[in-house]
């Protein structure tokens, strides 16, 4: 899950991704304003990490719902997923 509010008067934006470990992650939810707020609230209530990244959100908003992310975003998303995995691993070892 990644979210962004890049500028003071900018509407909240959010994109949720799902990854089953096999194929490339896919976009499972995305939106602006109140829709973005609802996506973020649901993620947080479910214990899903919400990463703030205006650039990545802008790119992922161009991916259609339920489509896999394009190859051009593999590296950026792989780095993010590895970082989140490290955070989760560290949190469980406390």
Tab-separated table of C-alpha atoms in Angstrom:
chain	number	residue	atom	x	y	z
A	1	UNK	CA	0.000	0.000	0.000
A	2	UNK	CA	1.376	3.375	-0.922
A	3	UNK	CA	-0.112	6.788	-0.366
A	4	UNK	CA	0.730	10.362	-1.081
A	5	UNK	CA	-0.265	13.871	-0.304
A	6	UNK	CA	2.505	15.604	-2.198
A	7	UNK	CA	1.497	19.262	-2.006
A	8	UNK	CA	-0.466	21.366	0.518
A	9	UNK	CA	-3.602	21.747	-1.650
A	10	UNK	CA	-3.250	18.344	-3.284
A	11	UNK	CA	-5.895	15.659	-2.723
A	12	UNK	CA	-4.842	12.487	-0.962
A	13	UNK	CA	-4.006	9.667	-3.383
A	14	UNK	CA	-3.600	5.998	-2.593
A	15	UNK	CA	-2.820	2.768	-4.401
A	16	UNK	CA	-3.049	-0.678	-2.835
A	17	UNK	CA	-1.071	-3.538	-4.282
A	18	UNK	CA	-1.271	-7.266	-3.641
A	19	UNK	CA	1.473	-9.790	-4.170
A	20	UNK	CA	0.961	-13.533	-3.927
A	21	UNK	CA	4.666	-14.306	-4.215
A	22	UNK	CA	4.421	-15.766	-7.702
A	23	UNK	CA	3.759	-13.218	-10.425
A	24	UNK	CA	4.259	-9.463	-10.376
A	25	UNK	CA	2.213	-7.525	-7.815
A	26	UNK	CA	-1.107	-6.154	-9.014
A	27	UNK	CA	-3.061	-3.007	-8.268
A	28	UNK	CA	-6.105	-3.962	-6.190
A	29	UNK	CA	-7.401	-0.505	-5.213
A	30	UNK	CA	-6.658	3.087	-6.094
A	31	UNK	CA	-8.255	6.460	-5.762
A	32	UNK	CA	-8.237	10.129	-4.799
A	33	UNK	CA	-9.741	12.136	-1.946
A	34	UNK	CA	-12.281	10.276	0.151
A	35	UNK	CA	-11.665	7.046	-1.763
A	36	UNK	CA	-7.948	7.304	-0.958
A	37	UNK	CA	-8.780	8.057	2.674
A	38	UNK	CA	-10.961	4.923	2.835
A	39	UNK	CA	-8.216	2.767	1.263
A	40	UNK	CA	-5.675	4.060	3.783
A	41	UNK	CA	-8.035	3.629	6.759
A	42	UNK	CA	-8.826	0.050	5.747
A	43	UNK	CA	-5.137	-0.764	5.325
A	44	UNK	CA	-4.228	0.710	8.699
A	45	UNK	CA	-7.135	-1.052	10.424
A	46	UNK	CA	-5.880	-4.322	8.912
A	47	UNK	CA	-2.320	-3.722	10.092
A	48	UNK	CA	-0.998	-3.151	6.581
A	49	UNK	CA	1.967	-0.811	6.286
A	50	UNK	CA	1.194	2.421	4.394
A	51	UNK	CA	4.225	3.843	2.623
A	52	UNK	CA	4.289	7.535	1.642
A	53	UNK	CA	5.714	7.900	-1.851
A	54	UNK	CA	4.257	10.591	-4.161
A	55	UNK	CA	6.337	9.495	-7.154
A	56	UNK	CA	5.439	5.810	-6.873
A	57	UNK	CA	1.750	6.596	-6.322
A	58	UNK	CA	1.682	8.782	-9.434
A	59	UNK	CA	3.139	5.942	-11.490
A	60	UNK	CA	0.887	3.252	-10.016
A	61	UNK	CA	-2.258	5.332	-10.568
A	62	UNK	CA	-1.738	4.745	-14.311
A	63	UNK	CA	-1.997	0.968	-13.862
A	64	UNK	CA	-5.524	-0.387	-14.373
A	65	UNK	CA	-7.241	-2.115	-11.459
A	66	UNK	CA	-6.363	-5.799	-11.194
A	67	UNK	CA	-3.500	-5.395	-13.681
A	68	UNK	CA	0.004	-6.443	-12.771
A	69	UNK	CA	2.542	-3.664	-12.422
A	70	UNK	CA	4.680	-3.003	-15.504
A	71	UNK	CA	8.261	-4.229	-15.695
A	72	UNK	CA	9.514	-0.647	-15.443
A	73	UNK	CA	8.295	-0.537	-11.835
A	74	UNK	CA	9.635	-3.941	-10.726
A	75	UNK	CA	12.815	-2.598	-9.158
A	76	UNK	CA	11.139	0.241	-7.253
A	77	UNK	CA	8.424	-2.052	-5.927
A	78	UNK	CA	10.859	-4.870	-5.135
A	79	UNK	CA	12.951	-2.482	-3.034
A	80	UNK	CA	9.826	-1.284	-1.223
A	81	UNK	CA	8.597	-4.833	-0.554
A	82	UNK	CA	12.029	-5.863	0.767
A	83	UNK	CA	12.108	-2.839	3.058
A	84	UNK	CA	8.611	-3.624	4.379
A	85	UNK	CA	9.615	-7.259	4.930
A	86	UNK	CA	12.609	-6.063	6.978
A	87	UNK	CA	10.351	-3.801	9.077
A	88	UNK	CA	7.935	-6.638	9.727
A	89	UNK	CA	10.747	-9.032	10.611
A	90	UNK	CA	12.296	-6.513	13.001
A	91	UNK	CA	8.917	-5.835	14.614
A	92	UNK	CA	8.301	-9.525	15.301
A	93	UNK	CA	11.734	-9.974	16.863
A	94	UNK	CA	11.113	-7.341	19.535
